[in-house]
Short mmCIF file of C-alpha atoms in Angstrom, two decimals:
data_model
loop_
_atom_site.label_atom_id
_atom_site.label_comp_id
_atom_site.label_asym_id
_atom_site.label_seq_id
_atom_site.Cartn_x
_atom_site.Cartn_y
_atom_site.Cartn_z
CA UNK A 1 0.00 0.00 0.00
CA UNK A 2 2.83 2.79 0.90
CA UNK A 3 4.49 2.25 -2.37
CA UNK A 4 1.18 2.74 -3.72
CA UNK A 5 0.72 5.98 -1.96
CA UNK A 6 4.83 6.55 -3.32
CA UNK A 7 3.80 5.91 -6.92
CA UNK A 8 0.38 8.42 -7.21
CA UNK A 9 2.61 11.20 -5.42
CA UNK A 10 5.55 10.71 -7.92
CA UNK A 11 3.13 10.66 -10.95
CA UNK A 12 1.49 14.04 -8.95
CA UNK A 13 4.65 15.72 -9.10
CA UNK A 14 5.90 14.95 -12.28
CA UNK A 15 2.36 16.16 -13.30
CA UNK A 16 2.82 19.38 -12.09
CA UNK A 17 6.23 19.49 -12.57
CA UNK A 18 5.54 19.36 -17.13
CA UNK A 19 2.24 21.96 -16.05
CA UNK A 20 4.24 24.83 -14.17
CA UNK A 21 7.22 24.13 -17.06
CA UNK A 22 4.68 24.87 -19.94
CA UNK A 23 3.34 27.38 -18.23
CA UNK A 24 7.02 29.28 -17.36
CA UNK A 25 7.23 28.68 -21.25
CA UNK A 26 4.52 29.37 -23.00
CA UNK A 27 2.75 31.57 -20.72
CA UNK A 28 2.32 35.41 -21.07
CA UNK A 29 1.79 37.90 -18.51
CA UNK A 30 -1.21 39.96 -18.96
CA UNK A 31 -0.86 43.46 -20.92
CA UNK A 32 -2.36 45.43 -17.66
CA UNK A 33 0.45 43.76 -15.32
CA UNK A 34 3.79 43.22 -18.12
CA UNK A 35 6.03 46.02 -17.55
CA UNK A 36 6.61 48.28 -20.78
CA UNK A 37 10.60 47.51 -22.08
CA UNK A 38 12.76 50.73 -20.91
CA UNK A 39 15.63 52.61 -23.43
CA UNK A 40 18.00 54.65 -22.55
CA UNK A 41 17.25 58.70 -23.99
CA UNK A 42 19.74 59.63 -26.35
CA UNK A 43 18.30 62.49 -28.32
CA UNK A 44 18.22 66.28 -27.21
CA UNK A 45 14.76 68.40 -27.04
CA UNK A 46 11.78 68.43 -29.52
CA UNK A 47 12.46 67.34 -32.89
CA UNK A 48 11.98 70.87 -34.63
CA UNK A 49 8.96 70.50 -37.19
CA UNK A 50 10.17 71.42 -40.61
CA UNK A 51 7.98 74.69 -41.09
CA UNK A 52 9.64 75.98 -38.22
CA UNK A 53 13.30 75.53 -39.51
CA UNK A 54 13.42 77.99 -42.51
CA UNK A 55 11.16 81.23 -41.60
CA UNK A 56 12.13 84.25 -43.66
CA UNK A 57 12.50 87.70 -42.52
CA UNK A 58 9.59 90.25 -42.89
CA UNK A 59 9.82 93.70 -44.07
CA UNK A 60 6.40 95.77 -44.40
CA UNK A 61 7.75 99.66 -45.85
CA UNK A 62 5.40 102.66 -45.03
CA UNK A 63 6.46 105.77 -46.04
CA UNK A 64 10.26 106.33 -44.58
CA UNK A 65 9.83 103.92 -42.18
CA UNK A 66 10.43 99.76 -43.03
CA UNK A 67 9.33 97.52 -40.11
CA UNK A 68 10.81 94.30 -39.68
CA UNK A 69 9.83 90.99 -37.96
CA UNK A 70 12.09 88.05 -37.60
CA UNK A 71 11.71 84.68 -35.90
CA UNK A 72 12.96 86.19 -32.83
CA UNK A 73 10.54 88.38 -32.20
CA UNK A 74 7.55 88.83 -30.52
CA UNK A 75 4.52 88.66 -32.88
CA UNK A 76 6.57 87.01 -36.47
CA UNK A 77 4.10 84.12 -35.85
CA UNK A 78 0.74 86.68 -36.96
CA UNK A 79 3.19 88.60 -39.14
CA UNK A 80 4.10 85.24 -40.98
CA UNK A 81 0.60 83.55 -40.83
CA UNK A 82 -0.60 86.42 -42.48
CA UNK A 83 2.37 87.12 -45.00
CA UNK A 84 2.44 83.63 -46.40
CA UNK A 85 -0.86 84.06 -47.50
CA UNK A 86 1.08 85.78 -50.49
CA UNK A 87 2.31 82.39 -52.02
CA UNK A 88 -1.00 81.52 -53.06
CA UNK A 89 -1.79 83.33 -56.12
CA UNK A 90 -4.74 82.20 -58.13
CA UNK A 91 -2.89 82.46 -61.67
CA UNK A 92 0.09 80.74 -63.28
CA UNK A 93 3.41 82.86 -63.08
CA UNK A 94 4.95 84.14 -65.68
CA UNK A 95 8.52 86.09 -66.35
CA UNK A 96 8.32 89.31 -65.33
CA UNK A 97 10.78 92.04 -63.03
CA UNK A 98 8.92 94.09 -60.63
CA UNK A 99 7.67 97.64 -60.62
CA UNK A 100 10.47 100.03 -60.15
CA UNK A 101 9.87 102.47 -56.64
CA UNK A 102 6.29 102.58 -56.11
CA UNK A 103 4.67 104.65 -53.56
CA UNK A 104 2.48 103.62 -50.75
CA UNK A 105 2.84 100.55 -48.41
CA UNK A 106 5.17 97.55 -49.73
CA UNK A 107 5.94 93.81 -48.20
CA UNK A 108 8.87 91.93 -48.54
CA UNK A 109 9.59 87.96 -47.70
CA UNK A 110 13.26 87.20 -47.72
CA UNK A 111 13.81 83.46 -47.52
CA UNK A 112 17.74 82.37 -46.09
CA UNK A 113 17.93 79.96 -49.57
CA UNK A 114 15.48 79.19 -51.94
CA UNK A 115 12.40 77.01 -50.61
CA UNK A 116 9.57 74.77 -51.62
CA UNK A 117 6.26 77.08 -50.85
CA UNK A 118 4.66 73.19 -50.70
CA UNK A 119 5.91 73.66 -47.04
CA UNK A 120 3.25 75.55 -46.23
CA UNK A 121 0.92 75.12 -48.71
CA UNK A 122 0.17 71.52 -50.27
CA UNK A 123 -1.25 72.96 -53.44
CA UNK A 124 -0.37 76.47 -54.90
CA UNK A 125 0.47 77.76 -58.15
CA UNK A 126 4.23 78.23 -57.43
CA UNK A 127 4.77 74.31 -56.74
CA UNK A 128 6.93 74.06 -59.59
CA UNK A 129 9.08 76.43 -58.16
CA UNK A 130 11.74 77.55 -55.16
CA UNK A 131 11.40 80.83 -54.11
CA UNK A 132 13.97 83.50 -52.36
CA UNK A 133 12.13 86.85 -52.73
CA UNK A 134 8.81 87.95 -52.64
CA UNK A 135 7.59 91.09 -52.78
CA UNK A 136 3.84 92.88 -53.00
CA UNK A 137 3.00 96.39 -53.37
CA UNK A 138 -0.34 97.84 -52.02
CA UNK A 139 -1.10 99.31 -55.47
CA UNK A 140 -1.56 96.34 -57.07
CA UNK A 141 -3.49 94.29 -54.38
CA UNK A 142 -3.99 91.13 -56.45
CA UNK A 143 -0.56 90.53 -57.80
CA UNK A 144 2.78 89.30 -55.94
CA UNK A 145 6.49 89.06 -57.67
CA UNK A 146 9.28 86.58 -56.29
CA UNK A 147 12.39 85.78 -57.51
CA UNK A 148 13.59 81.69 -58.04
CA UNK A 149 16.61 79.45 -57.17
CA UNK A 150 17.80 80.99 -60.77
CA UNK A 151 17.48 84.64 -59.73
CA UNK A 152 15.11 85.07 -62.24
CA UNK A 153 11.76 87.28 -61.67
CA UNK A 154 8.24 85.88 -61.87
CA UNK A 155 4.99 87.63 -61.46
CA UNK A 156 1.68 86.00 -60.28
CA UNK A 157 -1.66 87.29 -60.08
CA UNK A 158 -5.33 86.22 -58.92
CA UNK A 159 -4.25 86.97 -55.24
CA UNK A 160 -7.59 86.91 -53.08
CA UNK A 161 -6.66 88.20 -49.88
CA UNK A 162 -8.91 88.32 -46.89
CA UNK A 163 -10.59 91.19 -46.12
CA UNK A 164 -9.44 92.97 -43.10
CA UNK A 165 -5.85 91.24 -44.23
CA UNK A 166 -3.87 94.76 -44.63
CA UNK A 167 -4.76 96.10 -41.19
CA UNK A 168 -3.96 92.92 -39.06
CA UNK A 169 -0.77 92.77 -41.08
CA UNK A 170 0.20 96.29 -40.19
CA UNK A 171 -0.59 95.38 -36.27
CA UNK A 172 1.44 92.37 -36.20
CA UNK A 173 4.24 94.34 -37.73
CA UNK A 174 4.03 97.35 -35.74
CA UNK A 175 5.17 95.08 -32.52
CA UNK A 176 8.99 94.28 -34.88
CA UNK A 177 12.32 96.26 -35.01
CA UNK A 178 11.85 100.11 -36.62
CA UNK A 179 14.15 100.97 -39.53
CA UNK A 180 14.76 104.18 -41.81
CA UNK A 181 16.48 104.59 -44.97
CA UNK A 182 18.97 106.91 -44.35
CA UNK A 183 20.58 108.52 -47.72
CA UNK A 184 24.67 109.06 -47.29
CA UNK A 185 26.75 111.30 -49.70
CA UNK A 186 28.70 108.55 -52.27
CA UNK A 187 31.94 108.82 -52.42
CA UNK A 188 34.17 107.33 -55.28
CA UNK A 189 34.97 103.99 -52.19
CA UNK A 190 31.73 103.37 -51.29
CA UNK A 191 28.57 103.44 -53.12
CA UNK A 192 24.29 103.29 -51.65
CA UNK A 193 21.60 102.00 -53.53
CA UNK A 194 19.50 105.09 -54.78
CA UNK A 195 16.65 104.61 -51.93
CA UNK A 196 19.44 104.85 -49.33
CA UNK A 197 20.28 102.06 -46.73
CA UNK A 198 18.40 100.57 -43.77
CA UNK A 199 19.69 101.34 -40.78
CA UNK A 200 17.94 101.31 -37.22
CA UNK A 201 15.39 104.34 -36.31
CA UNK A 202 16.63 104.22 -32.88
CA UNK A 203 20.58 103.82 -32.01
CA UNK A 204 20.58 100.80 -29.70
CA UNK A 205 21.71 100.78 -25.73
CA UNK A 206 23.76 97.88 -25.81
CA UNK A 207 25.95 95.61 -22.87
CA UNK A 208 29.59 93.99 -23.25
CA UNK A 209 29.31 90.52 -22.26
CA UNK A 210 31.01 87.56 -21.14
CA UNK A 211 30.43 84.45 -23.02
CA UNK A 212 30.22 81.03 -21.54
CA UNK A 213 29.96 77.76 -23.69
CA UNK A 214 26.49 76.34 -23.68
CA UNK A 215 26.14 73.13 -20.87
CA UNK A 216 26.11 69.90 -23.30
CA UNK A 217 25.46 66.15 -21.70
CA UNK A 218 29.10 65.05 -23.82
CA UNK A 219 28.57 60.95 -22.19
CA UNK A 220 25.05 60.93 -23.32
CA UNK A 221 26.13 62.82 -26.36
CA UNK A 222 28.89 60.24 -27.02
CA UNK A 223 26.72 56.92 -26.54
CA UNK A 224 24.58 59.13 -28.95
CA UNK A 225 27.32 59.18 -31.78
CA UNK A 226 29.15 55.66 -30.93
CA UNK A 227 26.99 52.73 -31.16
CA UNK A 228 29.31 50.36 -29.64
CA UNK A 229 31.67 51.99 -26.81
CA UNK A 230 33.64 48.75 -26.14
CA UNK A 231 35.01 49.91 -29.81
CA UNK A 232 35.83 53.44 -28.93
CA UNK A 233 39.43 54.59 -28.56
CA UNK A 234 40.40 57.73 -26.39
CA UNK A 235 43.08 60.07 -27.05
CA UNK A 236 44.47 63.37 -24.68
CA UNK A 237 45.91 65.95 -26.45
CA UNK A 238 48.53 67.87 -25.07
CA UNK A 239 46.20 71.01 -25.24
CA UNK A 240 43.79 69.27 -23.21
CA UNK A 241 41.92 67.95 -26.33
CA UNK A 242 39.82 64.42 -25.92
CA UNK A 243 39.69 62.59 -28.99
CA UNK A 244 37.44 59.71 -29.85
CA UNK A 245 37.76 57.15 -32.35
CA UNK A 246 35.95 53.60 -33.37
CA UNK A 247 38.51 53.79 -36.48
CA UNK A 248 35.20 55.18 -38.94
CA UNK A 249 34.01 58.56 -37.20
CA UNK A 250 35.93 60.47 -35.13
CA UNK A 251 34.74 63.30 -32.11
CA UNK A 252 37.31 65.96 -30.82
CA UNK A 253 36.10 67.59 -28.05
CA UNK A 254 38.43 71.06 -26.80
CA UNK A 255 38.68 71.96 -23.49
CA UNK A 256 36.82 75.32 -24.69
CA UNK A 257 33.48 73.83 -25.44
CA UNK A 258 33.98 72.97 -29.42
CA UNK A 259 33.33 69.98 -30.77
CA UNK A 260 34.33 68.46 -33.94
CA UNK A 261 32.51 65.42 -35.36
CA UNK A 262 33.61 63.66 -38.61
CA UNK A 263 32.05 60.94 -40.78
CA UNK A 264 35.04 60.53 -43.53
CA UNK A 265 33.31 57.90 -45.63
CA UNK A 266 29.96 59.78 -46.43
CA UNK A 267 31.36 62.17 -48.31
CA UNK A 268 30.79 60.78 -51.37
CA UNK A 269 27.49 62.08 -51.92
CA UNK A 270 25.92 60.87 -55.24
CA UNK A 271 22.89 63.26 -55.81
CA UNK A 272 21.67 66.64 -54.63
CA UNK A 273 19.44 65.87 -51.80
CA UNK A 274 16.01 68.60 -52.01
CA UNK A 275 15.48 71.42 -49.23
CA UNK A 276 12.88 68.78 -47.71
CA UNK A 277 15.04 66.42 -47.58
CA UNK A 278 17.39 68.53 -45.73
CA UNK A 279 15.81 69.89 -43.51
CA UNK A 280 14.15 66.89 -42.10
CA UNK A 281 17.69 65.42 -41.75
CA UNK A 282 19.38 68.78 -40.21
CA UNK A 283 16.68 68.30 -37.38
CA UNK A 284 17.51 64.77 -37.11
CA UNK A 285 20.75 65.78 -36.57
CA UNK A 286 20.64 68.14 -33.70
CA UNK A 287 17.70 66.06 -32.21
CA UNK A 288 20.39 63.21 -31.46
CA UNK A 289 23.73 65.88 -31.46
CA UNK A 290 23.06 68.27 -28.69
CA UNK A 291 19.74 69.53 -29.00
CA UNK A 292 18.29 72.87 -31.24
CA UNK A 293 17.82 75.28 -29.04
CA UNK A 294 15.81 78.19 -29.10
CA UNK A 295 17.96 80.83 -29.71
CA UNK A 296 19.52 78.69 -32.69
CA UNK A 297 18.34 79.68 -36.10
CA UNK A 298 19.39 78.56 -39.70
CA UNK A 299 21.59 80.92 -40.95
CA UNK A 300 22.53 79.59 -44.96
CA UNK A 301 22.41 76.27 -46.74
CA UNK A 302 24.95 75.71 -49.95
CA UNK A 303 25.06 72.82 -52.12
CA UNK A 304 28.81 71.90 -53.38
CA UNK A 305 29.57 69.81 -56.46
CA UNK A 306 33.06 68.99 -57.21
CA UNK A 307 34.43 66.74 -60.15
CA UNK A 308 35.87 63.30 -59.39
CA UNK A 309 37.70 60.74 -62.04
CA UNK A 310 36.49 59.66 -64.89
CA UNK A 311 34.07 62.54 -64.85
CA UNK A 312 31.59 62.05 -62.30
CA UNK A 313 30.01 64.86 -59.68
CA UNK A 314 29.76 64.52 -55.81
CA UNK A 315 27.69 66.03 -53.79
CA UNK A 316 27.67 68.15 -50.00
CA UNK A 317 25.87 70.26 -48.80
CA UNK A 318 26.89 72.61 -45.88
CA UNK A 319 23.92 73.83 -43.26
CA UNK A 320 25.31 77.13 -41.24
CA UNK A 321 23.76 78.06 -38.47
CA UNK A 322 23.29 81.68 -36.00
CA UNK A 323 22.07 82.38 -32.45
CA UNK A 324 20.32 85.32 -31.26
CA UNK A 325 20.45 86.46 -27.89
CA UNK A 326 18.64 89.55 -26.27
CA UNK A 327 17.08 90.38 -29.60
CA UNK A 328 20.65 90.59 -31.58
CA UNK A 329 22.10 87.96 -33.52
CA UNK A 330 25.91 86.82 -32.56
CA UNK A 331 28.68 86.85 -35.36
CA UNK A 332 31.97 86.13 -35.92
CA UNK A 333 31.77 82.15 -34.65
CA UNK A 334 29.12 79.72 -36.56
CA UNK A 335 27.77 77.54 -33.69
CA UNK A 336 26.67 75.05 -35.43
CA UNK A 337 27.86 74.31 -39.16
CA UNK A 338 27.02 71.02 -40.77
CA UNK A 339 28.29 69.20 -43.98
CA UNK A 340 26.28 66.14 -45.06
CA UNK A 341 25.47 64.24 -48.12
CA UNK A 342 22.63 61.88 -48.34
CA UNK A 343 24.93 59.58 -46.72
CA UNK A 344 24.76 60.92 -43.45
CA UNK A 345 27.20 63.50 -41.76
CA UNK A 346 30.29 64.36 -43.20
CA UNK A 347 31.41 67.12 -40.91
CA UNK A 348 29.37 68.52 -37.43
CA UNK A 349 30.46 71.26 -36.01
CA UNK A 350 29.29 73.19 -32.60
CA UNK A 351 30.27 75.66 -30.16
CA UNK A 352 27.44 77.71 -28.92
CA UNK A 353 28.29 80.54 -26.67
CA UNK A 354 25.68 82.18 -24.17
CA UNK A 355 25.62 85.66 -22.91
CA UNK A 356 26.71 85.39 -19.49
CA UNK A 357 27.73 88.34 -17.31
CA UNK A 358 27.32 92.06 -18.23
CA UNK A 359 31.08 94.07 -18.17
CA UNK A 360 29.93 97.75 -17.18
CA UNK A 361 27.43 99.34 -17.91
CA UNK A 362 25.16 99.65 -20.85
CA UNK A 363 25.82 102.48 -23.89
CA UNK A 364 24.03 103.60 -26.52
CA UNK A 365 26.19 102.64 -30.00
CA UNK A 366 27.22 105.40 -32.59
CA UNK A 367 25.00 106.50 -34.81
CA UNK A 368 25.22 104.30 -38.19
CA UNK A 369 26.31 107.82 -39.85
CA UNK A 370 29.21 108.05 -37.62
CA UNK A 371 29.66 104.27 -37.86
CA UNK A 372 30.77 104.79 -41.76
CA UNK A 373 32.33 108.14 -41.40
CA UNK A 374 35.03 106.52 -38.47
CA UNK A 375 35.55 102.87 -40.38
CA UNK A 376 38.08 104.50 -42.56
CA UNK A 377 39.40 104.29 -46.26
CA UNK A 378 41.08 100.69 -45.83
CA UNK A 379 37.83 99.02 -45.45
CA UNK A 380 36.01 100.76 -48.26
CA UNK A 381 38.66 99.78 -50.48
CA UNK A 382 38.55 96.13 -49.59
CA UNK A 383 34.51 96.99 -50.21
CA UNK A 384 35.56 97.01 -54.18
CA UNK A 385 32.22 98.26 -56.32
CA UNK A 386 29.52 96.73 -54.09
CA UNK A 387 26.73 98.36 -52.85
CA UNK A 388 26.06 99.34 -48.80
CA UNK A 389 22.64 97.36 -48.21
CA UNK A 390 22.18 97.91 -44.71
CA UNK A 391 23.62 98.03 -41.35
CA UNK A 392 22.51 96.11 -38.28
CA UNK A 393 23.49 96.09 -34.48
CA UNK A 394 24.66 93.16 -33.37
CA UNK A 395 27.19 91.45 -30.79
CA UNK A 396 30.35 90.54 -32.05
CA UNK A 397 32.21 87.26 -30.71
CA UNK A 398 35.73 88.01 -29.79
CA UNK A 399 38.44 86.17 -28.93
CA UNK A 400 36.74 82.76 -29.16
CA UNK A 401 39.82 80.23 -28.17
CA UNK A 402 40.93 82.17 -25.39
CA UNK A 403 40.02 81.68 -21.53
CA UNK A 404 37.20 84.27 -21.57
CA UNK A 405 35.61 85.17 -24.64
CA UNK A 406 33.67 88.17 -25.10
CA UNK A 407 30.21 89.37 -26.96
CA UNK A 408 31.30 92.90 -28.52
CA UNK A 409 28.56 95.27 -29.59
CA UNK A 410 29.22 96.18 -33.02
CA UNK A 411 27.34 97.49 -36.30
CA UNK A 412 27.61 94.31 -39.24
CA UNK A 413 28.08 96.76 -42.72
CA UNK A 414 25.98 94.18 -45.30
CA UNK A 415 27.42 94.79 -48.67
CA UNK A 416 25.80 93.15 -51.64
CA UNK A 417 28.70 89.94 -51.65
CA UNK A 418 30.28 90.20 -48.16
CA UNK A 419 30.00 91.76 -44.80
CA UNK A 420 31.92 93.75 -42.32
CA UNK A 421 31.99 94.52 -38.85
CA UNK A 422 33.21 97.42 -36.64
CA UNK A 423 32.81 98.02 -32.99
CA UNK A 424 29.96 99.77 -32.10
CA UNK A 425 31.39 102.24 -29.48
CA UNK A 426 34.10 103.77 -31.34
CA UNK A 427 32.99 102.68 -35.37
CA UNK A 428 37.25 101.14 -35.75
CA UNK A 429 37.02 98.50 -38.34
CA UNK A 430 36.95 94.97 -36.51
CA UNK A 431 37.05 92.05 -39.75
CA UNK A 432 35.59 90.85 -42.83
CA UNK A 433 33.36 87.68 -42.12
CA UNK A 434 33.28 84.86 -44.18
#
């Protein structure tokens, strides 16, 4: 009888034993109690939506006085919801140059490059087309002109514009930056467009400021860029350099805050990748690189082509970026420059500075008059034959490498093919940019 009882508990166990094991195996938790599988969060901010990336500036000219929103400011999101309403004509364009000076009001959309109004509009007559410049004129209401990737002129008509549309505009503008055209005497070194230049209404009371390099995550930023660290190789330069390598992509890091990302083997870039398409990938970029932060804004966007044997083209394109801080943009250091081909990344590039600490006390800047009277005849010569556009207060980055950098105040000369800058206290020419 016990090894009876021996025999049913053995067969009992070994019963249970194959249930729990199929049930350890086969058996899922339910979806209320299984815990959701956790990653590790390598990117940086908001991905930045592309119809955010590439807003043009916004001129509205009434009488002497041109008002001027930019993504900085407060209001450019009315000003551009209702300026865009421009690139929708009703009619076909055709080849045409605009009006010469008109009186009355005038707008003016200036684009950074040439862009796809399908961005913002997913059916418009100019879909067959990239525009840089557009510009509408009060006396002729149903008609706008813009000017293509091939700096040619187009006019389109059949404009229907809301009514009520020319007074909210003017609101929404009268919140932007104030200019003038102000009409210097020529001289045989430097030569004004006939309406005279823009220059600021008001001379602007500006700080001297201490920069300090923008706080960047660099381990998350380097599991970011390296896929594998076991791979990764770490150098330390005598100037206090790091240097990282998996023996295809390289990051230098300086002790300064500049960084210095390279992707050899994508250089080879077989075909011209579309403003789209690069935009969508420059915001990829920064959302896993460090982040796009508010202040950043695209600056330029160039396409290169360069021969290679046997007569074939490659392609890269470099994306440039600027910052803006307390309404003025900072020059003289790109903080972010790109070069990519559809391959991915050739080149990254950042150092972003922010305005730290005031040094004394804030002064009003010379007037732009006095700005071009004290620059001198050496710069005007190196100006050659090109026109004065415009000139524009901003801060100047100095001395970038060195322990403390510094944010200048300074007036940026924009000449029709390059631009200049001189400090704004004293007008003594400063450098050419690039």
């Amino acid at each position: 009888m016990r090894e009876r009882i021996k025999s049913i508990v053995l067969i009992l166990l070994v019963l249970s034993s194959l249930y729990l094991t199929n049930c350890l195996v086969f058996g899922q938790p339910s979806l209320e109690t299984a815990d959701s599988p956790q990653y590790e969060q390598l990117t940086f901010g908001e991905l930045k939506p592309i119809q955010e990336q590439i807003l043009p500036l916004l001129r509205l000219q009434k009488e002497d006085a041109v008002y001027e929103q930019a993504p900085w400011l407060p209001h450019y999101g009315e000003a551009w919801q209702r300026a865009r309403q421009l690139l929708q004509p009703g009619l076909l364009p055709e080849k045409s140059d605009p009006p010469g000076i008109l009186t009355g009001l005038k707008v003016e959309i200036e684009f950074l490059t040439e862009v796809d109004p399908t961005l913002w509009f997913a059916s418009t007559m100019l879909k067959d087309h990239l525009v840089q410049t557009v510009v509408w004129y009060a006396a002729h209401d149903d008609v706008m002109w813009f000017l293509d990737q091939n700096e040619q002129w187009w006019r389109a008509g059949g404009l229907i514009l809301p009514d009520g549309w020319l007074n909210r505009l003017e609101v929404a503008f009268s919140a932007g930056q104030v200019y003038r055209l102000a009409r210097l005497e020529e001289t045989d070194l430097l030569k004004f467009p006939a309406q005279g230049i823009l220059v600021p209404r008001e001379v602007p009371v500006m700080n001297r400021y201490t920069l300090a390099p923008e706080p960047l995550d660099y381990d998350k930023l380097l599991h970011s860029m390296f896929v594998n660290m076991a791979t990764v190789r770490r150098i330390e330069e005598r100037n206090g350099a790091r240097i990282y390598t998996d023996g295809q992509r390289g990051l230098q890091i300086f002790p300064y805050g500049e960084l210095e990302y390279t992707i050899p083997e994508n250089e080879m870039g077989t075909r011209p990748l579309t403003i789209i398409e690069l935009l969508k990938d420059t915001a990829q970029y920064l959302h896993l690189l460090g982040g796009w932060s508010d202040h950043l804004y695209l600056k330029g966007i160039k396409t290169n082509r360069q021969a290679f044997e046997n007569s074939r083209y490659f392609y890269t394109h470099e994306i440039a970026f600027q910052t803006v801080q307390k309404g003025f943009t900072l020059v003289g250091s790109a903080p972010i420059s790109i070069v990519c081909s559809e391959k991915g990344i050739v080149s990254y590039n950042r150092q972003v500075y922010l305005l730290a600490t005031p040094v004394g006390e804030a002064m009003p800047l010379i007037s732009p008059e006095e700005a071009v009277a004290a620059a001198g005849d050496w710069w005007r010569l190196q100006a050659g034959n090109d026109n004065l556009l415009s000139l524009y207060p901003v801060y100047y980055v100095d001395n970038v490498n060195q322990v403390q950098p510094f944010a200048q105040p300074a007036w940026l000369f924009r000449f029709e093919n390059r631009q200049a800058v001189v400090d704004g206290y004293t007008g003594k020419f400063i450098k050419w940019l690039e």
